[in-house]
Coordinates of C-alpha atoms (C1' of nucleotides) in Angstrom, one line a residue:
Chain A
M1 CA -2.0 7.5 -33.1
T2 CA -2.2 11.3 -33.6
E3 CA 0.4 12.4 -31.0
K4 CA 3.9 13.0 -32.0
E5 CA 5.8 9.8 -31.2
H6 CA 9.5 9.8 -31.2
S7 CA 10.9 7.6 -33.8
A8 CA 11.8 4.3 -32.1
P9 CA 15.6 4.1 -31.6
Q10 CA 17.5 1.0 -32.4
H11 CA 17.9 -1.5 -29.6
F12 CA 19.2 -5.0 -29.2
I13 CA 15.9 -6.8 -29.1
R14 CA 14.6 -5.1 -32.2
N15 CA 17.9 -6.1 -33.8
I16 CA 17.4 -9.8 -32.9
I17 CA 13.9 -9.7 -34.3
Q18 CA 15.1 -8.1 -37.5
E19 CA 17.8 -10.7 -37.8
D20 CA 15.3 -13.5 -37.2
F21 CA 13.1 -12.2 -40.0
A22 CA 16.1 -11.7 -42.3
G23 CA 17.4 -15.2 -41.6
N24 CA 13.9 -16.6 -42.3
R25 CA 13.5 -18.0 -38.9
L26 CA 10.5 -15.9 -38.3
Q27 CA 7.2 -15.6 -40.1
E28 CA 5.1 -13.7 -37.6
L29 CA 6.3 -12.0 -34.4
V30 CA 4.3 -13.0 -31.3
T31 CA 5.1 -11.4 -28.0
R32 CA 3.2 -11.3 -24.7
F33 CA 2.9 -9.2 -21.6
P34 CA 2.6 -11.6 -18.7
P35 CA 1.6 -9.8 -15.4
E36 CA 0.8 -11.7 -12.3
P37 CA -2.6 -10.4 -11.1
N38 CA -1.4 -9.5 -7.6
G39 CA -0.8 -5.8 -7.8
Y40 CA -1.2 -2.6 -9.8
L41 CA 0.8 -1.7 -12.8
H42 CA 3.3 1.1 -12.6
I43 CA 5.6 3.0 -15.0
G44 CA 8.1 0.2 -14.9
H45 CA 5.5 -2.1 -16.3
A46 CA 4.7 0.4 -19.0
K47 CA 8.2 -0.1 -20.3
S48 CA 7.5 -3.8 -20.8
I49 CA 4.0 -3.2 -22.2
C50 CA 5.3 -0.6 -24.7
L51 CA 8.1 -3.0 -25.7
N52 CA 6.0 -6.0 -26.2
F53 CA 3.0 -4.4 -27.8
G54 CA 5.1 -1.9 -29.6
L55 CA 7.2 -4.5 -31.3
A56 CA 4.2 -6.5 -32.3
R57 CA 2.6 -3.4 -33.8
E58 CA 5.8 -2.4 -35.5
F59 CA 6.3 -5.8 -37.1
G60 CA 2.7 -6.5 -37.9
G61 CA 2.6 -9.4 -35.4
R62 CA 0.5 -9.8 -32.2
C63 CA 1.0 -9.4 -28.5
H64 CA -0.9 -11.5 -26.0
L65 CA -2.1 -10.3 -22.6
R66 CA -1.5 -13.3 -20.5
F67 CA -2.0 -13.4 -16.8
D68 CA 0.6 -15.6 -15.0
D69 CA -1.9 -16.7 -12.4
T70 CA 0.0 -19.7 -10.9
N71 CA -0.2 -18.7 -7.3
P72 CA -3.7 -18.5 -5.9
L73 CA -2.5 -17.2 -2.6
N74 CA -1.9 -13.7 -3.6
E75 CA -3.8 -13.2 -6.8
D76 CA -7.2 -11.7 -7.3
E77 CA -9.7 -10.7 -10.0
V78 CA -9.6 -7.1 -9.0
Y79 CA -6.0 -6.9 -10.3
V80 CA -7.0 -8.6 -13.6
D81 CA -9.6 -5.8 -14.1
S82 CA -7.2 -3.0 -13.3
I83 CA -4.4 -4.4 -15.4
C84 CA -6.7 -4.8 -18.4
R85 CA -7.9 -1.2 -17.9
D86 CA -4.3 0.1 -17.6
V87 CA -3.0 -1.7 -20.7
A88 CA -6.0 -0.5 -22.8
W89 CA -5.6 3.0 -21.4
L90 CA -1.9 3.0 -22.5
G91 CA -3.3 2.5 -26.0
F92 CA -2.7 -1.2 -26.7
D93 CA -5.1 -3.8 -27.9
W94 CA -4.7 -7.5 -27.3
G95 CA -7.7 -8.3 -29.5
R96 CA -8.9 -11.8 -28.8
H97 CA -5.6 -12.8 -27.3
L98 CA -6.4 -12.6 -23.6
Y99 CA -5.1 -15.6 -21.8
F100 CA -4.5 -17.1 -18.4
A101 CA -1.9 -19.6 -17.3
S102 CA -4.7 -21.2 -15.4
D103 CA -6.3 -22.0 -18.7
Y104 CA -3.4 -24.4 -19.2
Y105 CA -3.5 -26.2 -15.9
E106 CA -4.7 -29.5 -17.4
Q107 CA -2.1 -29.3 -20.2
L108 CA 0.6 -28.4 -17.8
Y109 CA -0.4 -31.4 -15.6
Q110 CA -0.1 -33.6 -18.7
Y111 CA 3.3 -32.2 -19.5
A112 CA 4.4 -33.0 -16.0
V113 CA 3.1 -36.6 -16.3
E114 CA 5.1 -36.8 -19.5
L115 CA 8.2 -35.8 -17.7
I116 CA 7.6 -38.4 -15.0
K117 CA 7.2 -41.1 -17.7
E118 CA 10.5 -40.1 -19.2
D119 CA 12.1 -40.3 -15.8
M120 CA 12.8 -36.6 -15.9
A121 CA 10.7 -35.7 -12.9
F122 CA 10.0 -37.2 -9.5
V123 CA 7.8 -36.7 -6.5
C124 CA 10.0 -35.5 -3.6
S125 CA 8.7 -35.9 -0.1
L126 CA 11.3 -33.8 1.6
S127 CA 10.1 -30.9 3.8
P128 CA 10.6 -27.4 2.5
E129 CA 13.5 -27.0 5.0
E130 CA 15.1 -30.2 3.9
I131 CA 14.8 -29.2 0.3
R132 CA 16.6 -26.0 1.1
H133 CA 19.4 -27.9 2.8
Y134 CA 19.8 -30.4 0.0
R135 CA 20.0 -27.5 -2.5
G136 CA 23.4 -26.5 -1.2
T137 CA 24.6 -22.9 -1.4
L138 CA 26.0 -20.5 -3.9
T139 CA 29.5 -22.0 -3.6
Q140 CA 28.6 -25.6 -2.7
P141 CA 26.8 -28.1 -4.9
G142 CA 23.6 -29.6 -3.7
T143 CA 23.0 -33.3 -2.9
D144 CA 20.4 -35.6 -4.5
S145 CA 17.1 -36.0 -2.7
P146 CA 16.7 -39.5 -1.3
Y147 CA 13.4 -39.6 -3.3
R148 CA 15.2 -38.9 -6.6
T149 CA 15.3 -42.6 -7.4
R150 CA 11.7 -43.3 -7.0
G151 CA 10.3 -45.5 -9.7
V152 CA 8.2 -44.1 -12.5
E153 CA 5.0 -45.9 -11.5
E154 CA 5.3 -44.8 -7.9
N155 CA 5.9 -41.2 -9.1
L156 CA 2.9 -41.4 -11.4
D157 CA 0.7 -42.7 -8.6
L158 CA 1.9 -40.1 -6.1
F159 CA 1.5 -37.2 -8.5
R160 CA -2.0 -38.4 -9.3
R161 CA -2.8 -38.6 -5.6
M162 CA -1.4 -35.1 -5.1
R163 CA -3.9 -33.9 -7.6
Q164 CA -6.6 -35.9 -5.9
G165 CA -6.0 -33.9 -2.7
E166 CA -4.8 -36.8 -0.6
F167 CA -1.8 -34.9 0.8
S168 CA -1.3 -31.8 2.9
E169 CA 0.6 -28.7 1.7
G170 CA 4.3 -29.2 1.9
S171 CA 4.3 -32.9 2.2
H172 CA 5.2 -33.6 -1.4
V173 CA 6.3 -31.6 -4.5
L174 CA 7.0 -32.6 -8.1
R175 CA 10.5 -31.8 -9.1
A176 CA 12.3 -31.9 -12.4
K177 CA 15.3 -34.2 -12.4
I178 CA 18.1 -32.1 -13.7
D179 CA 21.4 -31.6 -11.9
M180 CA 21.9 -31.0 -8.2
A181 CA 25.5 -30.1 -8.8
S182 CA 24.8 -27.3 -11.3
S183 CA 26.4 -24.0 -10.6
N184 CA 23.0 -22.5 -11.6
L185 CA 20.8 -23.0 -8.6
N186 CA 17.7 -23.0 -10.8
M187 CA 18.8 -26.3 -12.3
R188 CA 19.2 -28.1 -9.0
D189 CA 16.0 -30.2 -9.4
P190 CA 13.6 -27.3 -9.4
V191 CA 10.1 -27.7 -8.0
I192 CA 7.5 -27.6 -10.8
F193 CA 4.3 -28.5 -8.9
R194 CA 3.3 -27.8 -5.3
I195 CA 0.3 -28.6 -3.2
L196 CA -1.8 -25.6 -2.3
H197 CA -5.2 -26.1 -0.8
A198 CA -6.3 -22.7 -1.9
R199 CA -9.2 -21.4 -3.9
H200 CA -8.1 -19.9 -7.2
H201 CA -9.8 -16.8 -8.5
R202 CA -10.6 -18.4 -11.8
T203 CA -10.5 -22.2 -11.3
G204 CA -12.0 -22.2 -7.9
D205 CA -11.5 -25.5 -6.0
Q206 CA -10.8 -27.5 -9.1
W207 CA -7.1 -27.8 -8.3
C208 CA -5.1 -28.2 -5.2
I209 CA -1.7 -28.5 -7.0
Y210 CA -0.3 -25.6 -8.9
P211 CA 2.6 -25.3 -11.3
T212 CA 5.5 -23.0 -10.5
Y213 CA 6.5 -20.0 -12.6
D214 CA 9.4 -21.8 -14.2
F215 CA 7.3 -24.6 -15.4
A216 CA 4.2 -22.7 -16.3
H217 CA 5.7 -19.7 -18.0
C218 CA 7.8 -21.3 -20.8
L219 CA 5.1 -23.8 -21.6
S220 CA 2.4 -21.2 -21.7
D221 CA 4.6 -19.2 -24.1
A222 CA 5.0 -22.3 -26.2
Q223 CA 1.3 -23.1 -26.1
E224 CA 0.5 -19.7 -27.4
G225 CA 3.1 -19.8 -30.1
V226 CA 5.0 -16.9 -28.6
T227 CA 8.2 -16.3 -30.6
H228 CA 10.0 -13.8 -28.4
S229 CA 9.5 -14.0 -24.7
L230 CA 10.8 -10.8 -23.3
C231 CA 11.4 -10.5 -19.6
S232 CA 13.4 -8.6 -17.1
Q233 CA 17.0 -9.5 -16.3
E234 CA 16.6 -11.3 -13.0
F235 CA 15.2 -14.2 -15.1
E236 CA 18.4 -14.6 -17.0
D237 CA 19.5 -17.3 -14.7
H238 CA 16.2 -19.1 -15.4
R239 CA 16.8 -19.2 -19.2
P240 CA 18.6 -22.6 -19.1
L241 CA 15.6 -24.0 -17.3
Y242 CA 13.2 -22.3 -19.7
D243 CA 15.0 -24.0 -22.5
W244 CA 15.2 -27.3 -20.7
F245 CA 11.4 -27.7 -20.5
I246 CA 11.0 -26.5 -24.1
E247 CA 13.6 -29.1 -25.3
H248 CA 12.3 -32.0 -23.3
L249 CA 8.6 -31.7 -23.9
P250 CA 6.7 -32.1 -27.1
V251 CA 5.7 -28.4 -27.3
P252 CA 4.1 -26.8 -30.4
A253 CA 6.6 -23.9 -30.5
R254 CA 10.0 -23.0 -29.3
P255 CA 9.9 -19.5 -27.9
K256 CA 13.1 -17.5 -27.4
Q257 CA 13.6 -15.8 -24.0
I258 CA 15.3 -12.5 -24.1
E259 CA 16.1 -10.4 -21.0
F260 CA 16.2 -6.7 -20.7
A261 CA 17.0 -4.4 -17.8
R262 CA 14.5 -2.9 -15.5
M263 CA 14.2 0.8 -15.1
N264 CA 14.2 2.9 -12.0
L265 CA 13.0 6.5 -11.7
T266 CA 14.4 9.2 -9.6
Y267 CA 12.5 10.5 -6.6
T268 CA 10.1 7.6 -6.5
V269 CA 10.1 3.8 -5.8
L270 CA 8.9 1.1 -8.1
S271 CA 9.0 -2.1 -6.1
K272 CA 5.8 -3.7 -5.2
R273 CA 6.8 -4.1 -1.6
R274 CA 7.6 -0.4 -1.2
L275 CA 4.7 0.8 -3.1
N276 CA 2.5 -1.3 -0.9
R277 CA 4.0 0.2 2.2
L278 CA 3.2 3.7 1.0
V279 CA -0.4 2.7 0.7
E280 CA -0.7 0.5 3.8
E281 CA 0.9 3.1 6.0
G282 CA -1.1 5.9 4.6
H283 CA 1.7 8.0 3.3
V284 CA -0.3 8.4 0.1
D285 CA -4.0 8.3 -0.5
G286 CA -4.3 4.9 -2.2
W287 CA -2.8 3.2 -5.3
D288 CA -4.1 5.9 -7.5
D289 CA -2.8 8.8 -5.5
P290 CA -1.4 11.3 -8.1
R291 CA 2.0 11.1 -6.5
M292 CA 2.2 7.4 -7.1
P293 CA 4.2 6.1 -10.1
T294 CA 1.3 3.6 -10.8
L295 CA -0.4 4.0 -14.1
S296 CA -3.7 4.8 -12.2
G297 CA -1.8 7.4 -10.2
L298 CA -0.3 9.0 -13.3
R299 CA -3.6 8.9 -15.0
K300 CA -5.2 10.8 -12.1
R301 CA -2.3 13.2 -12.1
G302 CA -3.1 14.1 -15.7
Y303 CA -0.5 12.1 -17.6
T304 CA -1.4 11.1 -21.1
P305 CA -0.9 7.6 -22.5
G306 CA 1.0 9.2 -25.4
A307 CA 3.5 10.9 -23.0
I308 CA 4.2 7.6 -21.3
R309 CA 4.7 5.8 -24.6
T310 CA 7.1 8.5 -25.8
F311 CA 8.9 8.3 -22.5
C312 CA 9.3 4.5 -22.9
D313 CA 10.7 5.1 -26.4
M314 CA 13.1 7.8 -25.0
I315 CA 14.6 5.6 -22.3
G316 CA 15.4 2.8 -24.7
V317 CA 15.9 -0.9 -24.0
G318 CA 19.2 -2.3 -22.8
K319 CA 20.8 -4.6 -20.3
S320 CA 22.2 -2.2 -17.8
E321 CA 19.9 -1.2 -15.0
S322 CA 19.1 2.5 -15.1
L323 CA 18.0 5.3 -12.8
V324 CA 16.2 7.5 -15.2
Q325 CA 15.7 11.2 -14.3
M326 CA 12.1 12.3 -13.6
S327 CA 12.8 15.3 -15.9
M328 CA 12.6 12.9 -18.9
L329 CA 9.1 11.8 -18.0
E330 CA 8.1 15.4 -17.3
H331 CA 9.5 16.5 -20.6
A332 CA 7.5 13.8 -22.4
L333 CA 4.3 15.1 -20.8
R334 CA 4.9 18.8 -21.5
D335 CA 5.8 17.9 -25.1
D336 CA 2.6 16.1 -25.5
L337 CA 0.3 18.5 -23.7
N338 CA 1.8 21.6 -25.3
Y339 CA 0.2 20.6 -28.5
R340 CA -3.1 19.3 -27.2
A341 CA -4.0 21.1 -24.0
P342 CA -6.3 24.1 -24.2
R343 CA -5.1 27.2 -22.4
F344 CA -6.9 29.0 -19.6
M345 CA -6.1 31.5 -17.0
G346 CA -6.1 30.7 -13.4
V347 CA -4.8 32.7 -10.4
Q348 CA -3.4 30.6 -7.6
D349 CA -2.8 33.4 -5.0
P350 CA -5.1 36.2 -5.9
L351 CA -4.2 39.9 -5.5
K352 CA -7.0 42.3 -6.3
V353 CA -6.4 45.0 -8.8
V354 CA -8.7 48.0 -9.2
I355 CA -8.4 49.8 -12.5
L356 CA -9.3 53.3 -11.6
N357 CA -10.0 54.7 -15.0
Y358 CA -12.2 51.8 -16.1
P359 CA -15.9 52.5 -15.7
Q360 CA -17.6 50.8 -12.7
D361 CA -20.7 49.7 -14.6
I362 CA -19.4 48.2 -17.8
E363 CA -17.8 44.9 -18.7
E364 CA -16.6 43.6 -22.0
E365 CA -15.7 40.4 -23.8
L366 CA -12.2 39.9 -24.9
E367 CA -10.9 37.1 -27.1
G368 CA -8.4 34.5 -26.0
I369 CA -6.6 31.9 -28.1
N370 CA -7.2 28.4 -26.9
N371 CA -4.0 27.0 -28.1
P372 CA -1.3 29.0 -29.9
E373 CA 0.2 25.7 -31.1
D374 CA -3.1 24.6 -32.8
E375 CA -5.3 27.2 -34.5
S376 CA -8.1 24.7 -35.0
M377 CA -8.7 24.8 -31.3
G378 CA -10.3 28.2 -31.7
T379 CA -10.9 31.0 -29.3
R380 CA -12.9 31.8 -26.3
S381 CA -14.4 34.8 -24.7
L382 CA -12.8 36.5 -21.6
P383 CA -15.0 38.8 -19.6
F384 CA -13.1 41.9 -18.3
S385 CA -14.2 44.4 -15.7
R386 CA -12.9 47.1 -13.4
E387 CA -11.8 44.7 -10.7
I388 CA -9.6 41.8 -11.5
Y389 CA -7.2 39.4 -9.7
I390 CA -3.6 38.8 -10.7
E391 CA -1.0 36.5 -9.1
R392 CA 0.4 38.0 -5.9
D393 CA 3.8 36.9 -7.1
D394 CA 3.4 39.0 -10.2
F395 CA 3.8 42.2 -8.2
R396 CA 6.8 43.4 -6.2
E397 CA 6.9 46.6 -4.3
D398 CA 10.7 46.6 -4.6
P399 CA 11.4 44.6 -7.7
P400 CA 14.7 42.7 -7.9
K401 CA 17.0 42.9 -10.9
K402 CA 15.6 41.2 -14.0
Y403 CA 12.1 41.2 -12.6
F404 CA 9.9 42.5 -15.3
R405 CA 6.4 42.0 -13.9
L406 CA 4.3 44.6 -12.1
A407 CA 5.8 47.1 -9.6
P408 CA 4.9 50.7 -8.6
G409 CA 4.9 52.9 -11.6
R410 CA 5.5 50.0 -14.0
E411 CA 3.4 49.1 -17.0
V412 CA 2.7 45.5 -17.9
R413 CA 0.3 43.7 -20.2
L414 CA -2.7 41.7 -19.1
R415 CA -2.9 38.8 -21.5
Y416 CA -5.4 39.4 -24.3
A417 CA -6.6 42.5 -22.4
Y418 CA -4.9 45.8 -21.7
F419 CA -1.7 47.5 -20.6
I420 CA -2.0 48.6 -17.0
T421 CA 0.2 50.7 -14.9
C422 CA 0.5 50.5 -11.1
V423 CA -0.2 53.8 -9.5
D424 CA -0.9 52.9 -5.9
V425 CA -0.4 50.1 -3.4
V426 CA -3.1 49.8 -0.8
K427 CA -2.1 48.0 2.5
D428 CA -4.2 46.7 5.3
E429 CA -3.6 47.3 9.0
N430 CA -0.9 44.6 9.1
G431 CA 1.1 46.2 6.4
E432 CA 0.1 43.5 4.0
I433 CA -0.7 44.5 0.4
A434 CA -4.5 44.4 0.2
E435 CA -4.9 45.6 -3.4
L436 CA -3.4 47.5 -6.2
H437 CA -4.7 50.6 -7.9
C438 CA -3.8 50.8 -11.6
T439 CA -4.8 52.7 -14.7
Y440 CA -5.2 51.2 -18.1
D441 CA -4.6 52.3 -21.6
P442 CA -7.9 52.0 -23.5
E443 CA -5.8 52.1 -26.7
S444 CA -4.1 48.8 -25.8
R445 CA -7.3 46.6 -26.0
G446 CA -6.4 43.1 -26.9
G447 CA -2.9 43.5 -25.5
S448 CA -1.0 45.6 -27.9
S449 CA -0.6 49.4 -28.2
P450 CA -1.0 51.2 -31.5
D451 CA 2.0 53.4 -30.7
G452 CA 4.1 50.2 -30.8
R453 CA 5.5 50.6 -27.3
K454 CA 6.7 47.4 -25.7
V455 CA 6.1 46.1 -22.3
K456 CA 8.3 43.3 -20.9
G457 CA 5.8 41.5 -18.8
T458 CA 2.5 39.7 -19.6
L459 CA 0.4 38.6 -16.7
H460 CA -2.6 36.3 -16.4
W461 CA -5.7 37.5 -14.7
V462 CA -9.3 36.9 -14.1
S463 CA -12.3 39.2 -13.7
A464 CA -13.3 39.4 -10.0
R465 CA -16.9 39.6 -10.9
H466 CA -16.9 36.6 -13.3
C467 CA -14.3 34.2 -12.0
L468 CA -14.9 30.8 -10.5
E469 CA -13.6 29.5 -7.3
A470 CA -11.1 26.7 -7.5
E471 CA -8.7 24.6 -5.5
F472 CA -5.2 23.6 -6.9
R473 CA -3.5 20.5 -5.7
L474 CA 0.2 21.0 -6.4
Y475 CA 2.2 17.9 -6.5
D476 CA 5.9 17.6 -6.2
R477 CA 8.4 14.7 -6.1
L478 CA 7.3 12.0 -3.6
F479 CA 10.8 11.7 -2.1
T480 CA 13.5 14.2 -1.2
K481 CA 16.2 11.8 -2.4
A482 CA 16.8 10.9 -6.0
D483 CA 17.3 7.3 -5.0
P484 CA 15.6 6.7 -1.6
T485 CA 16.3 2.9 -1.8
A486 CA 20.1 3.6 -1.9
E487 CA 19.7 5.4 1.3
E488 CA 17.9 2.4 2.6
K489 CA 21.0 0.3 2.1
K490 CA 22.7 2.6 4.6
G491 CA 20.2 1.5 7.1
V492 CA 17.7 4.3 6.7
D493 CA 14.1 3.4 6.0
F494 CA 13.1 4.9 2.7
V495 CA 9.9 6.4 4.1
Q496 CA 12.1 8.7 6.1
Y497 CA 12.7 10.5 2.8
I498 CA 9.1 11.1 1.9
N499 CA 8.8 14.7 0.8
P500 CA 6.5 16.5 3.3
E501 CA 5.6 19.0 0.5
S502 CA 4.8 16.4 -2.1
L503 CA 1.2 17.7 -1.9
R504 CA 0.2 21.2 -1.4
V505 CA -3.5 22.0 -1.4
V506 CA -4.2 25.6 -2.3
A507 CA -7.7 26.9 -1.7
G508 CA -9.1 30.2 -2.8
C509 CA -7.8 30.1 -6.4
K510 CA -9.7 32.0 -9.1
V511 CA -10.2 30.7 -12.6
E512 CA -11.8 32.0 -15.7
P513 CA -15.5 31.4 -16.2
A514 CA -15.0 29.5 -19.5
L515 CA -14.1 26.5 -17.3
R516 CA -17.6 26.2 -16.1
G517 CA -19.0 22.8 -16.9
I518 CA -15.9 21.2 -18.4
E519 CA -15.6 17.4 -18.4
P520 CA -14.0 15.6 -15.5
R521 CA -10.4 14.6 -16.2
T522 CA -10.0 17.4 -18.8
R523 CA -6.3 18.3 -19.2
L524 CA -5.5 21.9 -19.7
Q525 CA -2.8 24.5 -19.2
F526 CA -3.1 27.4 -16.9
E527 CA -1.0 29.8 -18.7
R528 CA 2.3 30.6 -17.1
K529 CA 1.7 27.9 -14.4
G530 CA 1.5 24.4 -15.7
Y531 CA -0.6 21.6 -16.9
F532 CA -3.6 20.6 -14.8
C533 CA -6.3 18.0 -14.8
L534 CA -9.8 18.5 -13.5
E535 CA -10.3 16.1 -10.6
G536 CA -13.6 14.5 -9.6
D537 CA -17.0 15.8 -10.5
S538 CA -17.0 18.9 -12.5
G539 CA -19.4 21.9 -12.3
K540 CA -19.5 22.4 -8.6
E541 CA -17.3 25.1 -7.2
P542 CA -14.7 25.0 -6.0
L543 CA -13.3 23.3 -9.1
V544 CA -10.5 21.0 -8.1
F545 CA -7.4 20.8 -10.3
N546 CA -4.5 18.5 -10.0
M547 CA -1.2 19.8 -11.3
A548 CA 0.4 17.3 -13.6
V549 CA 3.6 19.2 -14.2
A550 CA 4.6 22.8 -14.0
L551 CA 5.7 24.8 -17.0
K552 CA 9.4 25.4 -17.1
D553 CA 10.1 28.5 -15.1
T554 CA 13.1 30.4 -16.2
W555 CA 12.4 33.3 -13.9
A556 CA 12.4 31.0 -10.8
K557 CA 15.8 29.8 -11.9
I558 CA 17.1 33.3 -12.4
E559 CA 15.7 34.5 -9.1
K560 CA 17.2 31.6 -7.2
R561 CA 20.6 32.2 -8.8
E562 CA 20.5 35.9 -8.1
Q563 CA 19.7 35.2 -4.5
Q564 CA 22.5 32.7 -4.1
G565 CA 24.9 34.9 -5.9
G566 CA 24.2 37.8 -3.5
Chain B
rU1 C1' 35.1 -17.7 -2.4
rG2 C1' 30.1 -20.5 -7.4
rG3 C1' 27.0 -18.9 -11.5
rG4 C1' 24.7 -15.1 -14.5
rG5 C1' 24.7 -9.9 -16.0
rU6 C1' 26.4 -4.7 -16.6
rG7 C1' 30.1 -0.6 -17.0
rU8 C1' 30.2 5.1 -23.5
rA9 C1' 29.1 13.1 -20.8
rG10 C1' 25.2 14.8 -14.7
rC11 C1' 21.0 11.1 -16.5
rC12 C1' 19.2 7.7 -20.6
rA13 C1' 21.4 5.8 -24.9
rA14 C1' 23.4 4.5 -30.3
rG15 C1' 27.7 2.4 -31.9
rU16 C1' 29.6 -4.7 -33.3
rG17 C1' 37.7 -3.0 -36.4
rG18 C1' 38.0 2.8 -40.0
rU19 C1' 38.7 7.4 -36.2
rA20 C1' 32.4 8.8 -30.5
rA21 C1' 24.6 9.5 -33.1
rG22 C1' 20.4 11.2 -30.6
rG23 C1' 17.3 12.6 -26.3
rC24 C1' 16.9 14.7 -21.1
rA25 C1' 19.4 18.1 -17.9
rA26 C1' 22.8 22.4 -17.8
rC27 C1' 24.7 26.9 -20.0
rG28 C1' 24.8 31.0 -23.8
rG29 C1' 22.0 33.6 -27.8
rG30 C1' 17.5 34.7 -31.1
rU31 C1' 12.0 34.9 -31.8
rU32 C1' 7.7 35.5 -28.6
rU33 C1' 0.9 38.9 -26.1
rU34 C1' 2.7 32.3 -21.6
rG35 C1' 10.1 34.3 -18.3
rG36 C1' 6.0 28.5 -22.0
rU37 C1' 6.7 26.7 -27.1
rC38 C1' 10.1 27.2 -31.2
rC39 C1' 15.0 28.2 -33.4
rC40 C1' 20.5 28.5 -33.1
rG41 C1' 24.9 27.4 -30.4
rU42 C1' 28.1 25.1 -26.2
rG43 C1' 30.0 19.7 -24.4
rA44 C1' 33.8 12.8 -24.4
rU45 C1' 41.4 13.7 -27.9
rU46 C1' 37.9 9.6 -25.5
rC47 C1' 34.3 4.8 -24.2
rG48 C1' 35.5 1.4 -15.8
rG49 C1' 41.3 0.6 -15.4
rG50 C1' 46.1 -1.7 -17.1
rG51 C1' 48.5 -4.5 -20.7
rG52 C1' 48.4 -6.7 -25.7
rU53 C1' 47.0 -7.7 -31.2
rU54 C1' 46.5 -4.3 -35.6
rC55 C1' 48.3 0.6 -40.4
rA56 C1' 43.8 1.5 -37.4
rA57 C1' 40.3 -0.7 -31.1
rA58 C1' 34.6 1.8 -27.4
rU59 C1' 34.6 -2.5 -30.8
rC60 C1' 39.3 -8.3 -30.8
rC61 C1' 42.6 -10.9 -26.8
rU62 C1' 44.2 -10.6 -21.6
rC63 C1' 44.4 -9.4 -16.5
rC64 C1' 42.1 -6.3 -12.9
rC65 C1' 38.3 -3.1 -10.6
rA66 C1' 33.2 -1.6 -9.5
rC67 C1' 28.0 -2.4 -9.4
rC68 C1' 23.4 -5.6 -10.0
rC69 C1' 20.8 -10.6 -9.7
rC70 C1' 20.5 -15.9 -7.9
rA71 C1' 20.4 -20.4 -2.2
rG72 C1' 10.8 -19.3 -2.4
rC73 C1' 7.0 -25.2 -2.6
rC74 C1' 7.0 -16.0 -5.2
rA75 C1' 6.8 -14.2 -10.1

RNA sequence: UGGGGUGUAGCCAAGUGGUAAGGCAACGGGUUUUGGUCCCGUGAUUCGGGGGUUCAAAUCCUCCCACCCCAGCCA
């Protein structure tokens, strides 16, 4: 790991682990990341991945990647592949510890048989609706199923026949016999096996009964020797049940479940349901749209695994549900890319500048530093000629206060090139500025003047004759509200708050020729603009760049304030 | 109205009886051939609220308030 990782702050789960080691209750830490293969991973999952794999790495233990594939109805192999890819991309290695709950189906079946034999489980033949009624409500206890007193032999026979495929879906389920009066609904004789005549993506048609999450998860953990089973808070109510199975079955290990709070991020959504809608209804261009908070989207956007890991360290691990500001994620990215991204010059909205006293027929090569933060990244050559493009926004005919870029009569520096002074503004028939006429100071080659005079502004530029054509895709927050789901609670559909300017495609951009032939996905900084990532196939013009995040823009802030202040 | 959780600055978050870390954001200032980076500085008489215990409380007790989760044969 070469990138600068923040030192991991103290949090309650790490404390528990340290205490377990100190108290000699723990020899080796074993954690697991247990996704269900029914969707794509997003930044919220990254928190769990970094926690589980990070802790294992920190304590010299191991972390398993286990797919909780207990529901064939909405699981698929394509998700397995994408999840593996995303976890690996984030920088974690599960080694040989890739597991599937479906690998344990036979063992799980045997555990269920065990429970029946001990009179701790029974086949219930109530319909789903009846089961719901018998369960009671939040404030009223449930009532025992009439099938609760079935004999062990009958239960054994029925359960075997369930497996045999003799019954239809919904006709019978296997339930743990716990306590219908429990104030914890999860303990009211929970279903542990149900009939599903569905083809499973890994076991095919081998099974027609499938274990439920509550039954499979804890026993899978135990089977793998997981020591600390970290999950999100909504499972806190399930812990008594988790412990119940562990206590009542002859399992090889006794994992400890610990819950932590989920994270939310401003200006986006993280629920599977909502993310799905964005894709289904075409509000975004697929799961890997660079505006999506999915790992595949962030990857396409130009995010680095290191930035995401740092971000996860920054937000910490606690028990209170948080709404983390997007600026934290953006900071983590800038911080990472500042040290690693090579610099280039690219003009988004070109304004031609003719340098009157620069000879028509010559051109020269100037030298640019690839990364001022890292000398080892070397230098590159920048062709310069009489006609160049600068950013239209870097010139004002009537400059506002504190504006120190180009204006009539003003002198500025062209980065790594020369000082130029604007001597004339040429307009077209509509009164629009068509081009600028400037003069340059031959003595200022490289960007500094021997007489020591200072210029306030430094502009990026490209040589008109040498530059490459490019398209910039500028991304902004996906929603106009920090918490679009809060608005939803007021009865407004969250899609109403999609930011219509979340994507701005800017054609006609000009970038420096050193960019010719760069690798797809290359992350770079366009100086004074932001961090970008080359999209798609490289080489062919126009080159397409996705903006990952803009550089901080103090001037934009000042200008906004000046305008508001009058 | 049952059970489980949470409440420390705009946001995230340490702190577990000895007098409120850190990060993001914001705001000042310095350096600067990126209005970037970097550096320096500015914030809680107070920890959801009220009582109480104590020489001493964000930390212990107590009452109250607010928010989140749970009634899938989803995970």
